Short mmCIF file of C-alpha atoms in Angstrom, two decimals:
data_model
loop_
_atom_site.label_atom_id
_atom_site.label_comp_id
_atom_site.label_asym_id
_atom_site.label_seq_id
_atom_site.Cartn_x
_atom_site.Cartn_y
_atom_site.Cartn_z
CA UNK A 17 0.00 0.00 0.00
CA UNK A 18 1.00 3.49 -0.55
CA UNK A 19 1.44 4.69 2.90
CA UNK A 20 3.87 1.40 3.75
CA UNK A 21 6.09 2.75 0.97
CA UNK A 22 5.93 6.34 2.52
CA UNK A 23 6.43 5.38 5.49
CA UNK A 24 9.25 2.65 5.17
CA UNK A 25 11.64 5.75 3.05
CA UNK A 26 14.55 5.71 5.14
CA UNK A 27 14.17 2.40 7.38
CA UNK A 28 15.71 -0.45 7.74
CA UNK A 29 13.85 -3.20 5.77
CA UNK A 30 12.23 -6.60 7.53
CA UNK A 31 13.49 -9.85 6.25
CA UNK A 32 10.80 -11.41 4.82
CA UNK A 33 12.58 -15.07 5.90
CA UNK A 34 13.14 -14.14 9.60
CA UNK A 35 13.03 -16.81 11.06
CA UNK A 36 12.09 -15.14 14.41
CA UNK A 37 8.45 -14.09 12.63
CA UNK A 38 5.40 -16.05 13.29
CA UNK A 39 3.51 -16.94 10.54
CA UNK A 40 0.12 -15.28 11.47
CA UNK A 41 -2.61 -17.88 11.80
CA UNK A 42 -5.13 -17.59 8.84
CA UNK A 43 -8.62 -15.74 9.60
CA UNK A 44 -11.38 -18.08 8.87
CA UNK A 45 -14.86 -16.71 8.59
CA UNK A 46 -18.66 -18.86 8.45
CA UNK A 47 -21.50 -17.47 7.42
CA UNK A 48 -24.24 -17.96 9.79
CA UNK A 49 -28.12 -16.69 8.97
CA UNK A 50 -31.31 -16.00 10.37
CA UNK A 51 -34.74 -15.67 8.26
CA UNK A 52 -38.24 -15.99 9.47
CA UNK A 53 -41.57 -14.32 8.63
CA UNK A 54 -44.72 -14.26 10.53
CA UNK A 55 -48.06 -12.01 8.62
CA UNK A 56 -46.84 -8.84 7.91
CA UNK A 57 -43.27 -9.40 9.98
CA UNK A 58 -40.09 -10.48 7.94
CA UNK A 59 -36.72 -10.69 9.13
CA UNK A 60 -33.76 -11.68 7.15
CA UNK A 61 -30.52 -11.55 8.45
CA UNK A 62 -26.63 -13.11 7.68
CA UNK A 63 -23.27 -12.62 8.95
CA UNK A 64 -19.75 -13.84 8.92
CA UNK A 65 -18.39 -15.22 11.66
CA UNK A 66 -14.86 -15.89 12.49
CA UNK A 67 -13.69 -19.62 13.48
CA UNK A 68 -10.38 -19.61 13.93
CA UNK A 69 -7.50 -17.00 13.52
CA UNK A 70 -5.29 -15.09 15.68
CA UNK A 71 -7.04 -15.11 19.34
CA UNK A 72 -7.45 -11.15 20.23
CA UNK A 73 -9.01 -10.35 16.25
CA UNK A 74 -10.93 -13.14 16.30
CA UNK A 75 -12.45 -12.71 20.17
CA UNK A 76 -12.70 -8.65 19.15
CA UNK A 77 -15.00 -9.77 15.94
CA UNK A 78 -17.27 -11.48 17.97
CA UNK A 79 -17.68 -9.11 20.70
CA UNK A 80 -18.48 -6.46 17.84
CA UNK A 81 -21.39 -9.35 16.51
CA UNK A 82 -22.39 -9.82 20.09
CA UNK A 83 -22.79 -6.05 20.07
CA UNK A 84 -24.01 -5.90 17.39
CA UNK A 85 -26.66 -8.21 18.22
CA UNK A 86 -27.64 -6.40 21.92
CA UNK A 87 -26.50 -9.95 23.13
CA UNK A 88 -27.51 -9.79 27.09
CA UNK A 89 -27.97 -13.67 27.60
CA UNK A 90 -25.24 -15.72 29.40
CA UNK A 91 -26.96 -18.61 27.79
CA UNK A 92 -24.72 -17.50 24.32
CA UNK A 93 -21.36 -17.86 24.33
CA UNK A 94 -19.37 -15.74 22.31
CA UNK A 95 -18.03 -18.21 20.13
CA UNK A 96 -21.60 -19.20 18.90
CA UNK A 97 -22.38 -17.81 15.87
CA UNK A 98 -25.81 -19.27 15.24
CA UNK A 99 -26.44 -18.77 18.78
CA UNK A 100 -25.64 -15.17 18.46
CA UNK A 101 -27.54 -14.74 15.25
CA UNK A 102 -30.36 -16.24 16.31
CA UNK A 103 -30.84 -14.22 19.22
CA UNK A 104 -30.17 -10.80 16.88
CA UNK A 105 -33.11 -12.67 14.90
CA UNK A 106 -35.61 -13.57 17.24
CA UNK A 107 -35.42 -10.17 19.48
CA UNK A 108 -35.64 -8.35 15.88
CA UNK A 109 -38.70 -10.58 15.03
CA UNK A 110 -40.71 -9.57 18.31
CA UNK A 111 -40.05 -6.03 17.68
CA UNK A 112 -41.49 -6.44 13.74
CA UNK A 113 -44.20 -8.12 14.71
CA UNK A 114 -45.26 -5.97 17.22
CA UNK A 115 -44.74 -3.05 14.81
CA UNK A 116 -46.99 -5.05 12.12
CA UNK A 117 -50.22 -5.06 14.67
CA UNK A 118 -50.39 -1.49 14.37
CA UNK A 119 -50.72 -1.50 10.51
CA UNK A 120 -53.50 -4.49 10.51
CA UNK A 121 -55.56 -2.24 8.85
CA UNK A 122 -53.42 0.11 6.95
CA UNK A 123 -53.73 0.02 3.17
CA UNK A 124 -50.82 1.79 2.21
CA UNK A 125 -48.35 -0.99 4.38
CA UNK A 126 -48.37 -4.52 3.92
CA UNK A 127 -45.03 -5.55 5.43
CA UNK A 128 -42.62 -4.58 7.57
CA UNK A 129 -38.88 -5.78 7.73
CA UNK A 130 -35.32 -5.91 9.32
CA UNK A 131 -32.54 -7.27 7.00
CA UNK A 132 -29.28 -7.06 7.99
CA UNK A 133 -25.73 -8.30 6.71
CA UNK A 134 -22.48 -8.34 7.58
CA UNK A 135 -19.45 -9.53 5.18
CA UNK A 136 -15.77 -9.22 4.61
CA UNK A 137 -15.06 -6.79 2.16
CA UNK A 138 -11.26 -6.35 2.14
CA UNK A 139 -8.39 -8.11 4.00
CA UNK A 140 -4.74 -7.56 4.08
CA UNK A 141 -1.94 -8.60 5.72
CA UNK A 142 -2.48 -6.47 8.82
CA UNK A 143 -5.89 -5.25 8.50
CA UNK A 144 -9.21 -7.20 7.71
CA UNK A 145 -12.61 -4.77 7.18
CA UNK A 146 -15.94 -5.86 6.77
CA UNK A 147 -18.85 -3.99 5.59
CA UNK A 148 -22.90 -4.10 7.51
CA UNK A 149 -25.78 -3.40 5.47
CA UNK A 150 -29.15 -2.50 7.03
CA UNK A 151 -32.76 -2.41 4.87
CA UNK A 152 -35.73 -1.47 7.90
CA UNK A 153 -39.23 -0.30 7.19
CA UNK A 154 -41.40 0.71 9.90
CA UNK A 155 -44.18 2.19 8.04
CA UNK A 156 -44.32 5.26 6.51
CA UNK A 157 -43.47 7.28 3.32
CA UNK A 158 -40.40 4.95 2.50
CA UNK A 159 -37.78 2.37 4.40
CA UNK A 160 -34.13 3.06 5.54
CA UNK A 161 -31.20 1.88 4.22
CA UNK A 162 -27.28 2.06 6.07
CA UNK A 163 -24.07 0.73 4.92
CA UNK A 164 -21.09 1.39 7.26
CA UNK A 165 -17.70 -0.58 7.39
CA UNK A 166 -15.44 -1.61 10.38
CA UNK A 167 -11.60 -2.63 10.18
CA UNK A 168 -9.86 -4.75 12.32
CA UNK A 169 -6.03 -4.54 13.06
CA UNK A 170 -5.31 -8.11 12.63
CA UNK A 171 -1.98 -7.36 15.52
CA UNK A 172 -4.29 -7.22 18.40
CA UNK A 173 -7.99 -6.80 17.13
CA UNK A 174 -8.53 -3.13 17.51
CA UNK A 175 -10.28 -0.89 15.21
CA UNK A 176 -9.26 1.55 12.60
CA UNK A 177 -11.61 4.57 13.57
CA UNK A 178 -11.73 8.63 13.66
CA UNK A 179 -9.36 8.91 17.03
CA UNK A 180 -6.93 7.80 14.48
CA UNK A 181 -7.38 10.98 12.15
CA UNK A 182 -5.85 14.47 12.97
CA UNK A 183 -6.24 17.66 11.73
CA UNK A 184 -9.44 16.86 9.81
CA UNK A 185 -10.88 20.41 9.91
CA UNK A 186 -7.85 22.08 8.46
CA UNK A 187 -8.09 23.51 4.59
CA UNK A 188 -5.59 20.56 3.31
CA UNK A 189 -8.28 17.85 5.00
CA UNK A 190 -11.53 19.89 3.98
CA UNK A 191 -10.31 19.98 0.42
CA UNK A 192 -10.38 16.14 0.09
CA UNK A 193 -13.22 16.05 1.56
CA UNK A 194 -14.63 18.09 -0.95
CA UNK A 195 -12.79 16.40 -3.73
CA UNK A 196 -13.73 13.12 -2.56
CA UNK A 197 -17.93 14.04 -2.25
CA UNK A 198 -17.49 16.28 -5.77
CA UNK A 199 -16.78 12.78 -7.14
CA UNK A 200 -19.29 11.15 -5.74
CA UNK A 201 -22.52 13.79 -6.43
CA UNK A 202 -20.58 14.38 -10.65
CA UNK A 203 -21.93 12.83 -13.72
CA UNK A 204 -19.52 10.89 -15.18
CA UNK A 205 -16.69 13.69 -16.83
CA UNK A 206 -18.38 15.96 -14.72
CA UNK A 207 -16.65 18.91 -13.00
CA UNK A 208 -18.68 20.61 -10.37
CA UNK A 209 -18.39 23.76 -8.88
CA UNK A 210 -18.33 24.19 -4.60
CA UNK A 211 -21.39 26.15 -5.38
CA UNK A 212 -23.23 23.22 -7.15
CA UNK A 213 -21.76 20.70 -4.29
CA UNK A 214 -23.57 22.97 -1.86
CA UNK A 215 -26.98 22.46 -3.50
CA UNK A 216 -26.28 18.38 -2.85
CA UNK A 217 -25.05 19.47 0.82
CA UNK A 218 -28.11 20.75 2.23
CA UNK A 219 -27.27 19.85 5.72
CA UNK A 220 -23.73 21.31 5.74
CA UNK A 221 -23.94 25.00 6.66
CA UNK A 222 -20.18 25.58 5.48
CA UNK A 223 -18.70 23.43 2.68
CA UNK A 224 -15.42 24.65 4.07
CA UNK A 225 -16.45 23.00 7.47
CA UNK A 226 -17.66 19.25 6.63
CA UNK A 227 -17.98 17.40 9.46
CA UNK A 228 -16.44 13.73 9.24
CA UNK A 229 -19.42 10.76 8.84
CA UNK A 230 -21.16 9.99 12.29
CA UNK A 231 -19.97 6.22 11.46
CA UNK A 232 -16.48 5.31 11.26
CA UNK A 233 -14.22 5.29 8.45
CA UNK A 234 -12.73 1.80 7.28
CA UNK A 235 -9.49 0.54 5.21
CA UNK A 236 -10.11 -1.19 1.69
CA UNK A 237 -7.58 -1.84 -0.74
CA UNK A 238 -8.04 1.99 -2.34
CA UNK A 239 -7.11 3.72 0.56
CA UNK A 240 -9.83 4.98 3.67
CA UNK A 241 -13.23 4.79 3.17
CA UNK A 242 -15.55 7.73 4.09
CA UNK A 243 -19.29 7.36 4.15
CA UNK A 244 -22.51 9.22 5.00
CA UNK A 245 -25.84 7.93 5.66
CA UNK A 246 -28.89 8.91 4.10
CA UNK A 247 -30.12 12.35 5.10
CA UNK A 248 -26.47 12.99 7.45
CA UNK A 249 -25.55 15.81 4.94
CA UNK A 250 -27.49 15.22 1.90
CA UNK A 251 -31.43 14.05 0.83
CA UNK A 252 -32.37 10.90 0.85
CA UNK A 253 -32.41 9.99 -2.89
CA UNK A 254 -28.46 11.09 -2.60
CA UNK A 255 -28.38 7.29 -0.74
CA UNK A 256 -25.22 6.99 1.39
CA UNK A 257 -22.49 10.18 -0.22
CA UNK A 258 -19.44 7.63 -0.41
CA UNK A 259 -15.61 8.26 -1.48
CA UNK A 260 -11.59 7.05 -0.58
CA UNK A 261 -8.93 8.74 0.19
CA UNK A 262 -5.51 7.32 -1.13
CA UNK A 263 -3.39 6.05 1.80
CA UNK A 264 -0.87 8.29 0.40
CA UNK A 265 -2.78 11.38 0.62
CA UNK A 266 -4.15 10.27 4.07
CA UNK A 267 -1.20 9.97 6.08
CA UNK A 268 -0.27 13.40 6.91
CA UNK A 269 -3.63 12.79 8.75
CA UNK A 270 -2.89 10.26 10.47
CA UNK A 271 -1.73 9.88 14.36
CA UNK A 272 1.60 8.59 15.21
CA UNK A 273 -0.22 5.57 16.50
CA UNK A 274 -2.22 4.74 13.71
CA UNK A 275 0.82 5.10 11.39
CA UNK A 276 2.85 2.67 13.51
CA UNK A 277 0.02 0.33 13.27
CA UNK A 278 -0.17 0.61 9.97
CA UNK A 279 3.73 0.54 9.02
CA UNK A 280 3.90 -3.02 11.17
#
């Protein structure tokens, strides 16, 4: 990646036959799933759950599922994924089908729904991010949809997130911020103007002051991911505003830490 390059200028390079290294031990992920529908009630949900790998990632991905989940029962241990799942599911089904009685009579809805998923998306060498997506109609004009990602530093489970960022309301930061949601709102080719992005931004007050996404940012292979949910700083038919930032244009950003982390 670009920011190892950066960030290795100058230092003494790592055999890549020590024979002092550990081999890691491989991340191995089942997918586990939940679906059930009762009247007017559906709920549909998967995930990916780690098996084996390194202890601390693996025992940090299933406390984010368990999480995830609202998992309060000591019946479930932690390293039951269909138990987990199935509790997400069953909880989730109570809630829809309490939520259907009240539209018994509606015309207008004829279903209500929680789908959720949760994959891997990217995984390197020191980092492994998955992606959640979330589909839920209550009732009303129209359903909500959320996508958010979540890396994992594969060197002791902890996750890549904003504490890791610096200076992201200075002019250098706000600019690719700018650049990166330009690209995203453009036609193809396109080249729009700040005062065109601030017709798409109409829940920024400043385009020179974007605040980051209320979810956290995540690692994929193009650099660090950036995303907004629906309504967060644009309309809803916008969807979720989405763009990367090249590892090599993020790490003046980063904190000492997180560039350590990164450069082992």
């Amino acid at each position: 990646m670009g920011l190892l390059v950066v960030l290795s200028c100058g230092q003494k390079s790592r055999s890549s036959s020590s024979d002092d290294e550990e081999e890691q031990e491989e991340l191995k992920l089942k997918e586990y799933t939940f679906s059930e529908e009762k009247g007017m009630a559906h709920v549909s949900l998967s995930m990916e759950f780690p098996e084996e790998g390194e202890e601390e990632l693996v025992t940090a991905i299933r406390q984010y599922l368990a999480n995830q989940a609202e998992l309060e029962s000591d019946e479930v241990e932690l390293d039951d994924g269909q138990g987990i799942i199935d509790y997400y599911g069953r909880n989730l089904m109570n809630q829809m089908e309490e939520l259907a009685g009240e539209f018994v009579d509606d015309e207008y809805v004829n279903e209500v729904y929680h789908n959720w998923t949760f994959k891997k998306i990217y995984e390197s060498d020191d980092v492994v991010t998955f992606q959640n997506d979330v589909e839920l109609y209550e009732g009303g004009v129209h359903g909500f949809y959320s996508q958010y990602g979540i890396t994992f530093f594969k060197d002791g489970g902890k996750q890549f997130s904003s504490e890791m960022l610096k200076d992201t309301d200075s002019n250098l930061f706000q600019k690719l911020i700018r650049d990166g949601l330009r690209s995203f709102f453009s036609q193809p080719g396109g080249n729009m103007t700040d005062d065109e992005l601030a017709e798409e931004l109409i829940a920024v007050e400043d385009i020179n002051n974007i605040p980051l996404p209320a979810v956290e940012p995540y690692i994929t292979e193009d650099g660090v991911t950036f995303i907004y949910q629906p309504y967060e700083i644009s309309y809803f038919a916008a969807g979720t505003p989405t763009f990367t930032i090249p590892l090599d244009k993020m790490e003046p950003f980063l904190t000492n830490k997180a560039r350590k982390m990164l450069d082992e």
